[in-house]
Amino acid sequence: RKEVEQDPGPFNVPEGATVAFNCTYSNSASQSFFWYRQDCRKEPKLLMSVYSSGNEDGRFTAQLNRASQYISLLIRDSKLSDSATYLCVVFSMGRTSGTYKYIFGTGTRLKVLA
Amino acid sequence: DADVTQTPRNRITKTGKRIMLECSQTKGHDRMYWYRQDPGLGLQLIYYSFDVKDINKGEISDGYSVSRQAQAKFSLSLESAIPNQTALYFCATSDLGLDTQYFGPGTRLTVL
């Protein structure tokens, strides 16, 4: 089982639609969670961190469910410019081993259609 | 100007050649990272450095080496390139105590 799993998509949605992505992770000791956006052949850019209480940034809402070990991203009122690949990222650092793990999912591709 | 820069942006080389990819940052961050991205595999951590004297192996360090010449510079070397090292390579930085990473524009490396 991969440490971080995402549905690769693509999700094809019309402009104005609401779309949601989920991401599951296997390490229950994971400490931090993020969503990054990556445009084709470009570098990933931080979209938002994900907090236990859930957080919102404009049209984007992120949720964390530690019990079920998944995070989600909801995009409301989709724009053409939202078309991209969305990467789920999970961070953990072993307190005794000092192991640093910043694990990227393979991404979910979103296409917003006119 | 970009906060994290990578050179070269594109490189085509032959099997067995030594290649160096360079990364510079003006963000003043202590932590720097090298990743590779392959289609369908996501980003994989090659090496990371928490300061000039601290270098650590990531998930896939075999075949690679790094040098942290200064706080702002972190280079990745392929001592003897092989075709399965063909990939998109990203450098990233983060600030101490924060886990958010900032990526450079990437280097597309092709090994023939």
XYZ file of C-alpha atoms in Angstrom:
226
model
C 0.000 0.000 0.000
C 1.310 3.451 -0.892
C 1.903 5.814 2.016
C -0.217 8.492 0.385
C -2.894 7.617 -2.147
C -4.953 9.788 -4.438
C -7.377 9.123 -7.258
C -5.425 10.230 -10.357
C -8.565 11.423 -12.162
C -8.994 13.296 -14.379
C -11.994 14.981 -12.886
C -13.743 16.851 -15.709
C -16.185 19.414 -14.344
C -18.037 22.393 -15.846
C -17.281 25.923 -14.750
C -19.125 26.806 -11.578
C -19.291 23.231 -10.314
C -18.193 22.034 -6.899
C -15.602 19.275 -6.863
C -13.993 17.338 -4.027
C -10.830 15.260 -3.823
C -9.803 12.846 -1.119
C -6.399 11.584 -0.139
C -5.657 8.719 2.252
C -2.465 8.206 4.234
C -1.106 5.152 6.022
C 1.044 6.580 8.839
C -1.177 7.396 11.786
C 1.709 9.373 13.359
C 1.775 11.874 10.481
C 2.003 15.405 11.791
C 1.304 17.888 9.015
C -0.813 17.875 5.904
C -0.896 20.048 2.815
C -2.445 20.500 -0.581
C -0.166 21.681 -3.371
C -1.140 22.663 -6.873
C 1.000 21.766 -9.867
C 0.450 23.097 -13.357
C 1.707 21.062 -16.281
C 5.530 20.854 -16.300
C 5.776 23.497 -13.555
C 6.831 23.402 -9.927
C 4.364 22.506 -7.144
C 3.036 25.482 -5.226
C 1.438 25.423 -1.816
C -2.325 25.781 -2.029
C -3.093 25.398 1.646
C -2.133 23.642 4.832
C -4.734 21.346 6.369
C -5.643 21.749 10.017
C -7.509 19.386 12.298
C -10.376 21.812 12.666
C -10.686 22.278 8.918
C -9.835 25.478 7.133
C -11.088 27.592 4.295
C -9.394 29.956 1.871
C -11.841 31.604 -0.459
C -13.385 28.919 -2.660
C -11.151 26.204 -1.201
C -11.888 24.166 1.909
C -9.599 21.541 3.390
C -10.520 18.935 5.983
C -8.527 16.407 7.989
C -9.991 13.207 9.415
C -7.345 11.598 11.625
C -9.568 8.705 12.685
C -10.050 7.575 9.101
C -6.660 8.901 7.952
C -7.732 11.018 5.058
C -7.680 14.625 3.988
C -9.989 16.308 1.548
C -10.065 19.365 -0.666
C -13.299 20.998 -1.781
C -13.331 23.553 -4.573
C -16.503 25.601 -4.998
C -17.496 27.621 -8.065
C -14.745 26.075 -10.206
C -12.888 28.378 -12.594
C -11.068 27.472 -15.796
C -7.897 28.579 -14.033
C -8.371 25.858 -11.406
C -7.397 23.255 -14.018
C -4.246 21.652 -12.632
C -2.991 18.644 -10.710
C -3.582 18.737 -6.960
C -0.984 17.011 -4.811
C -1.691 15.728 -1.341
C 1.347 15.946 0.936
C 1.855 14.320 4.321
C 4.725 15.074 6.667
C 6.036 12.996 9.530
C 9.222 13.065 11.536
C 10.245 10.203 13.794
C 10.986 11.562 17.254
C 13.510 8.843 18.081
C 14.812 7.975 14.629
C 14.854 11.558 13.358
C 13.513 10.205 10.096
C 12.155 13.019 7.996
C 9.393 12.059 5.616
C 7.624 14.477 3.358
C 5.495 12.220 1.200
C 3.769 13.418 -1.946
C 0.763 11.743 -3.484
C 0.824 11.215 -7.220
C -1.804 13.905 -7.689
C -5.373 14.284 -8.861
C -5.840 15.973 -12.207
C -8.668 18.483 -12.520
C -10.000 19.860 -15.792
C -12.561 22.626 -15.600
C -14.516 22.882 -18.836
C -16.091 25.995 -20.331
C 13.158 37.599 -9.411
C 12.454 34.013 -8.387
C 13.257 33.087 -4.791
C 14.482 29.599 -5.748
C 16.409 29.170 -8.979
C 17.745 26.071 -10.667
C 20.347 25.677 -13.390
C 20.279 24.314 -15.986
C 16.592 24.226 -16.798
C 17.024 21.525 -19.393
C 19.881 19.116 -19.992
C 20.431 16.214 -22.314
C 23.409 14.017 -21.588
C 24.776 10.566 -22.304
C 25.069 7.491 -20.136
C 28.180 7.583 -17.948
C 28.584 11.353 -17.902
C 28.877 13.336 -14.679
C 26.158 15.923 -14.247
C 25.669 18.665 -11.674
C 22.393 20.423 -11.058
C 22.529 23.624 -9.071
C 20.050 25.332 -6.808
C 20.187 28.787 -5.266
C 17.739 30.537 -2.982
C 17.257 34.051 -1.705
C 14.584 33.192 0.857
C 17.106 32.889 3.689
C 15.850 29.409 4.550
C 18.073 26.915 6.324
C 16.513 23.789 4.867
C 16.964 22.649 1.285
C 15.816 19.565 -0.590
C 16.244 17.729 -3.873
C 13.375 15.759 -5.406
C 12.802 13.919 -8.618
C 9.432 13.554 -10.302
C 8.519 10.748 -12.643
C 5.141 10.333 -14.345
C 2.746 8.404 -12.130
C 5.148 8.253 -9.173
C 4.850 11.627 -7.530
C 7.824 13.485 -6.102
C 10.478 11.431 -4.355
C 12.999 12.899 -1.926
C 16.638 12.350 -2.939
C 18.571 14.323 -0.300
C 17.859 17.039 2.201
C 19.949 19.435 4.238
C 18.928 21.269 7.402
C 22.020 23.457 7.419
C 25.430 23.667 5.781
C 26.882 20.884 7.926
C 23.836 18.626 7.917
C 23.173 16.385 4.895
C 20.711 13.505 4.938
C 19.694 10.817 2.501
C 16.125 10.668 1.327
C 14.169 7.769 -0.137
C 16.151 7.369 -3.360
C 19.707 8.603 -2.802
C 21.534 5.797 -4.620
C 23.377 7.131 -7.653
C 23.258 10.731 -6.402
C 25.404 12.947 -4.203
C 24.944 16.487 -2.929
C 26.955 19.427 -1.716
C 25.749 22.301 0.437
C 28.241 25.016 -0.434
C 26.509 27.751 1.544
C 23.171 28.411 3.169
C 21.865 29.584 -0.182
C 23.318 26.881 -2.445
C 22.635 23.167 -2.710
C 23.845 21.135 -5.675
C 22.954 17.646 -6.821
C 25.414 15.454 -8.726
C 24.966 12.360 -10.784
C 28.437 10.822 -10.836
C 27.696 8.486 -13.743
C 24.316 9.181 -15.285
C 22.087 6.316 -16.396
C 18.885 6.410 -18.486
C 16.554 5.674 -15.576
C 17.700 8.951 -14.006
C 15.799 10.736 -16.748
C 13.274 12.811 -14.804
C 12.200 16.260 -13.710
C 14.315 17.419 -10.753
C 13.113 19.988 -8.253
C 14.954 21.850 -5.550
C 12.931 23.143 -2.604
C 13.492 25.156 0.558
C 11.701 25.524 3.847
C 12.115 27.638 6.938
C 13.125 26.233 10.304
C 10.107 25.033 12.218
C 7.758 25.314 9.276
C 6.990 22.460 6.947
C 5.833 24.423 3.930
C 8.190 23.912 1.020
C 8.946 26.355 -1.784
C 10.030 24.851 -5.069
C 12.337 25.967 -7.833
C 11.186 25.803 -11.469
C 12.712 22.381 -12.067
C 15.424 20.883 -14.262
C 14.375 18.497 -16.993
C 17.165 15.936 -17.365
C 17.346 13.402 -20.162
C 19.991 10.674 -20.097
C 20.450 8.907 -23.417
